[in-house]
C-alpha positions as a LaTeX table, in Angstrom:
\begin{tabular}{lrrr}
\hline
Residue & $x$ (\AA) & $y$ (\AA) & $z$ (\AA) \\
\hline
Met1 & $-35.81$ & $-6.53$ & 45.80 \\
Ser2 & $-38.01$ & $-3.43$ & 45.50 \\
Lys3 & $-41.44$ & $-2.89$ & 43.90 \\
Asn4 & $-43.80$ & 0.05 & 43.40 \\
Trp5 & $-47.57$ & $-0.31$ & 43.55 \\
Val6 & $-50.15$ & 2.39 & 42.84 \\
Val7 & $-53.81$ & 2.55 & 43.91 \\
Val8 & $-55.67$ & 4.21 & 41.03 \\
Pro9 & $-59.33$ & 5.32 & 40.89 \\
Thr10 & $-61.30$ & 3.73 & 38.03 \\
Cys11 & $-64.45$ & 5.84 & 38.37 \\
Leu12 & $-66.07$ & 8.37 & 40.66 \\
Pro13 & $-67.03$ & 6.97 & 44.07 \\
Ile14 & $-70.60$ & 6.50 & 45.25 \\
Val15 & $-71.87$ & 9.49 & 47.23 \\
Leu16 & $-73.49$ & 8.45 & 50.51 \\
Arg17 & $-76.39$ & 10.77 & 51.29 \\
Arg18 & $-80.04$ & 10.13 & 52.07 \\
Cys19 & $-82.46$ & 10.52 & 49.15 \\
His20 & $-85.49$ & 12.65 & 49.98 \\
Arg21 & $-87.66$ & 10.72 & 47.54 \\
Cys22 & $-87.02$ & 6.99 & 48.11 \\
Ala23 & $-84.89$ & 6.84 & 51.31 \\
Ser24 & $-81.96$ & 5.29 & 49.41 \\
Glu25 & $-78.53$ & 6.42 & 50.61 \\
Arg26 & $-76.48$ & 6.03 & 47.42 \\
Phe27 & $-75.95$ & 8.54 & 44.64 \\
Arg28 & $-73.85$ & 8.19 & 41.51 \\
Ala29 & $-72.03$ & 11.38 & 40.49 \\
Asn30 & $-71.75$ & 11.52 & 36.71 \\
Gly31 & $-69.43$ & 14.53 & 36.48 \\
Lys32 & $-72.10$ & 16.99 & 35.33 \\
Phe33 & $-72.31$ & 20.47 & 36.81 \\
Arg34 & $-75.05$ & 23.07 & 36.93 \\
Val35 & $-74.00$ & 26.72 & 36.98 \\
Asn36 & $-76.48$ & 29.50 & 37.69 \\
Ala37 & $-75.79$ & 33.23 & 37.56 \\
Asn38 & $-78.01$ & 35.75 & 39.30 \\
His39 & $-76.74$ & 39.20 & 38.26 \\
Lys40 & $-73.17$ & 39.27 & 39.62 \\
Leu41 & $-73.54$ & 36.25 & 41.91 \\
Leu42 & $-72.73$ & 32.71 & 40.86 \\
Asp43 & $-73.87$ & 29.32 & 42.15 \\
Ala44 & $-72.47$ & 25.97 & 41.01 \\
Trp45 & $-73.49$ & 22.43 & 41.87 \\
Leu46 & $-72.22$ & 18.95 & 41.09 \\
Leu47 & $-75.17$ & 16.77 & 40.08 \\
Ala48 & $-75.62$ & 13.22 & 41.37 \\
Leu49 & $-78.35$ & 10.67 & 40.59 \\
Cys50 & $-79.99$ & 8.42 & 43.18 \\
Thr51 & $-79.22$ & 4.77 & 42.45 \\
Gly52 & $-82.69$ & 3.80 & 43.71 \\
Cys53 & $-85.13$ & 6.18 & 42.01 \\
Gly54 & $-82.98$ & 8.29 & 39.66 \\
Asp55 & $-83.79$ & 11.55 & 41.46 \\
Thr56 & $-81.14$ & 14.27 & 41.12 \\
Thr57 & $-79.42$ & 15.95 & 44.03 \\
Lys58 & $-77.22$ & 19.01 & 43.83 \\
Leu59 & $-73.96$ & 19.11 & 45.77 \\
Thr60 & $-72.99$ & 22.73 & 46.38 \\
Val61 & $-69.61$ & 23.70 & 44.93 \\
Leu62 & $-69.94$ & 27.51 & 44.82 \\
Glu63 & $-72.56$ & 29.49 & 46.65 \\
Arg64 & $-73.29$ & 33.17 & 46.03 \\
Met65 & $-69.79$ & 33.91 & 44.75 \\
Asn66 & $-69.06$ & 37.14 & 42.97 \\
Val67 & $-68.39$ & 36.30 & 39.31 \\
Arg68 & $-65.14$ & 38.27 & 39.31 \\
Ser69 & $-63.78$ & 36.25 & 42.26 \\
Val70 & $-64.10$ & 32.92 & 40.37 \\
Arg71 & $-61.06$ & 31.95 & 38.32 \\
Pro72 & $-61.89$ & 31.82 & 34.58 \\
Glu73 & $-60.23$ & 28.38 & 34.29 \\
Leu74 & $-62.52$ & 27.00 & 37.02 \\
Leu75 & $-65.56$ & 28.48 & 35.31 \\
Asp76 & $-64.52$ & 26.84 & 32.01 \\
Leu77 & $-64.12$ & 23.46 & 33.72 \\
Leu78 & $-67.56$ & 23.81 & 35.32 \\
His79 & $-69.18$ & 24.73 & 32.00 \\
Asn80 & $-67.42$ & 21.82 & 30.22 \\
Asn81 & $-68.47$ & 19.24 & 32.88 \\
Asp82 & $-64.87$ & 18.22 & 33.53 \\
Pro83 & $-64.75$ & 14.74 & 35.17 \\
Gly84 & $-61.35$ & 15.49 & 36.72 \\
Leu85 & $-62.79$ & 18.51 & 38.50 \\
Ala86 & $-65.70$ & 16.37 & 39.74 \\
Ala87 & $-63.25$ & 13.82 & 41.20 \\
Glu88 & $-61.20$ & 16.58 & 42.82 \\
Leu89 & $-64.26$ & 18.25 & 44.34 \\
Leu90 & $-65.64$ & 14.98 & 45.73 \\
Gln91 & $-62.38$ & 14.47 & 47.61 \\
Asp92 & $-62.32$ & 18.03 & 48.94 \\
Pro93 & $-63.11$ & 17.88 & 52.69 \\
Val94 & $-64.74$ & 21.32 & 52.60 \\
Val95 & $-67.21$ & 20.25 & 49.87 \\
Arg96 & $-67.95$ & 16.98 & 51.68 \\
Arg97 & $-68.55$ & 18.73 & 55.00 \\
Arg98 & $-70.70$ & 21.48 & 53.44 \\
Asn99 & $-72.92$ & 18.92 & 51.71 \\
Arg100 & $-72.86$ & 16.39 & 54.58 \\
Ile101 & $-71.78$ & 13.50 & 52.37 \\
Ala102 & $-69.42$ & 10.55 & 52.63 \\
Leu103 & $-67.83$ & 8.52 & 49.83 \\
Asp104 & $-67.98$ & 4.78 & 49.15 \\
Trp105 & $-64.94$ & 3.65 & 47.14 \\
Asp106 & $-65.99$ & $-0.03$ & 46.75 \\
Asn107 & $-65.35$ & $-1.14$ & 43.14 \\
Ala108 & $-64.07$ & 2.34 & 42.23 \\
Trp109 & $-60.32$ & 1.65 & 42.34 \\
Arg110 & $-57.71$ & $-0.85$ & 41.19 \\
Leu111 & $-54.20$ & $-1.79$ & 42.23 \\
Asp112 & $-51.43$ & $-1.42$ & 39.63 \\
Ser113 & $-48.81$ & $-3.87$ & 40.82 \\
Gly114 & $-47.53$ & $-5.16$ & 37.51 \\
Gly115 & $-49.56$ & $-8.38$ & 37.87 \\
Pro116 & $-49.90$ & $-10.84$ & 40.71 \\
Asp117 & $-46.44$ & $-11.65$ & 42.04 \\
Gln118 & $-45.98$ & $-14.81$ & 44.00 \\
Pro119 & $-43.69$ & $-14.09$ & 46.95 \\
His120 & $-41.49$ & $-17.13$ & 46.27 \\
Gln121 & $-38.06$ & $-15.56$ & 46.64 \\
Pro122 & $-35.10$ & $-17.53$ & 47.88 \\
Glu123 & $-35.02$ & $-18.06$ & 51.64 \\
Gly124 & $-33.76$ & $-15.00$ & 53.52 \\
Glu125 & $-34.52$ & $-12.48$ & 50.73 \\
Ala126 & $-36.96$ & $-9.64$ & 51.39 \\
Ile127 & $-39.30$ & $-7.74$ & 49.09 \\
Glu128 & $-39.77$ & $-4.05$ & 49.83 \\
Val129 & $-42.96$ & $-2.59$ & 48.35 \\
Ser130 & $-43.78$ & 1.09 & 48.14 \\
Val131 & $-47.53$ & 1.76 & 47.82 \\
Gly132 & $-48.64$ & 5.09 & 46.36 \\
Phe133 & $-52.14$ & 6.52 & 46.07 \\
Ala134 & $-53.21$ & 8.49 & 42.99 \\
Ala135 & $-56.19$ & 9.75 & 45.01 \\
Arg136 & $-57.12$ & 9.69 & 48.70 \\
Ile137 & $-58.88$ & 6.32 & 48.62 \\
Pro138 & $-59.29$ & 4.65 & 52.02 \\
Val139 & $-58.21$ & 1.01 & 51.59 \\
Arg140 & $-57.20$ & $-1.73$ & 54.01 \\
Pro141 & $-53.48$ & $-2.51$ & 53.56 \\
Val142 & $-54.17$ & $-6.21$ & 54.20 \\
Arg143 & $-56.51$ & $-6.23$ & 51.18 \\
Leu144 & $-53.91$ & $-4.47$ & 49.00 \\
Ile145 & $-51.15$ & $-6.89$ & 49.98 \\
Ala146 & $-53.41$ & $-9.90$ & 49.43 \\
Glu147 & $-54.45$ & $-8.63$ & 46.00 \\
Gly148 & $-50.91$ & $-7.61$ & 45.00 \\
Phe149 & $-49.35$ & $-10.96$ & 45.86 \\
Gly150 & $-52.34$ & $-13.17$ & 44.99 \\
Leu151 & $-52.71$ & $-14.36$ & 48.60 \\
Ser152 & $-55.73$ & $-14.76$ & 50.83 \\
Arg153 & $-56.31$ & $-12.17$ & 53.53 \\
Ala154 & $-55.92$ & $-14.89$ & 56.14 \\
Glu155 & $-52.46$ & $-15.69$ & 54.75 \\
Val156 & $-51.49$ & $-12.00$ & 54.93 \\
Glu157 & $-52.75$ & $-11.82$ & 58.53 \\
Arg158 & $-50.65$ & $-14.90$ & 59.35 \\
Leu159 & $-47.55$ & $-13.27$ & 57.81 \\
Ile160 & $-48.14$ & $-10.15$ & 59.95 \\
Ala161 & $-48.59$ & $-12.25$ & 63.10 \\
Glu162 & $-45.37$ & $-14.18$ & 62.40 \\
Gly163 & $-43.43$ & $-10.94$ & 61.85 \\
Asn164 & $-42.66$ & $-11.74$ & 58.21 \\
Leu165 & $-44.66$ & $-8.74$ & 56.99 \\
Val166 & $-43.62$ & $-5.46$ & 58.61 \\
Ser167 & $-44.29$ & $-1.78$ & 58.06 \\
Ser168 & $-43.74$ & 1.51 & 59.84 \\
Val169 & $-47.51$ & 2.13 & 59.62 \\
Arg170 & $-50.25$ & 0.06 & 61.23 \\
Leu171 & $-51.46$ & $-2.50$ & 58.69 \\
Ser172 & $-54.84$ & $-3.00$ & 60.36 \\
Gly173 & $-57.55$ & $-0.46$ & 59.66 \\
Lys174 & $-57.65$ & 1.74 & 56.57 \\
Leu175 & $-55.02$ & 3.97 & 54.98 \\
Ser176 & $-55.33$ & 6.57 & 52.23 \\
Gly177 & $-51.75$ & 7.79 & 52.15 \\
Asp178 & $-48.52$ & 6.37 & 50.76 \\
Phe179 & $-46.73$ & 3.71 & 52.80 \\
Thr180 & $-44.10$ & 0.99 & 52.46 \\
Phe181 & $-43.89$ & $-2.53$ & 53.79 \\
Met182 & $-41.41$ & $-5.39$ & 53.71 \\
Leu183 & $-42.17$ & $-9.05$ & 53.16 \\
Lys184 & $-39.48$ & $-11.33$ & 54.56 \\
Arg185 & $-39.09$ & $-14.83$ & 53.16 \\
\hline
\end{tabular}
């Protein structure tokens, strides 16, 4: 038996960065951009609001770029505050490194598994599950498997220890890329 699961983002993640005003470390990106032109040079920022005090921070997207070197489609997306572009830019390692930020994906994703499936197959039958990620969301595989099958995490850990839950990737830690696993019953 084979199944396909997908980890899908439900909203933009929390941006982890220290607030200069209230010392909070959590910002909510709302998908709004600020674009500023100074003669032939262009700057663009993604705006994020502090969850503590509401102060705005600017995450640099473009810095002193010649207007002619920016694709017109990108400029349109920036001017239209495209939420898809905001999600893409937050996941871009270059943007994260430049702005010295990290992302917190707690409560910002869901698992599409077709509903909780109880792994009550006849004895000897195995379920092969392919897990895909719609975005690079770091998630613990044990949590995904527990949520997908409606089990506790302790039960999933027991299945791994007994050898009834196997994968070619390490199931401890976090993953953000596609993987498969097999549950033997």
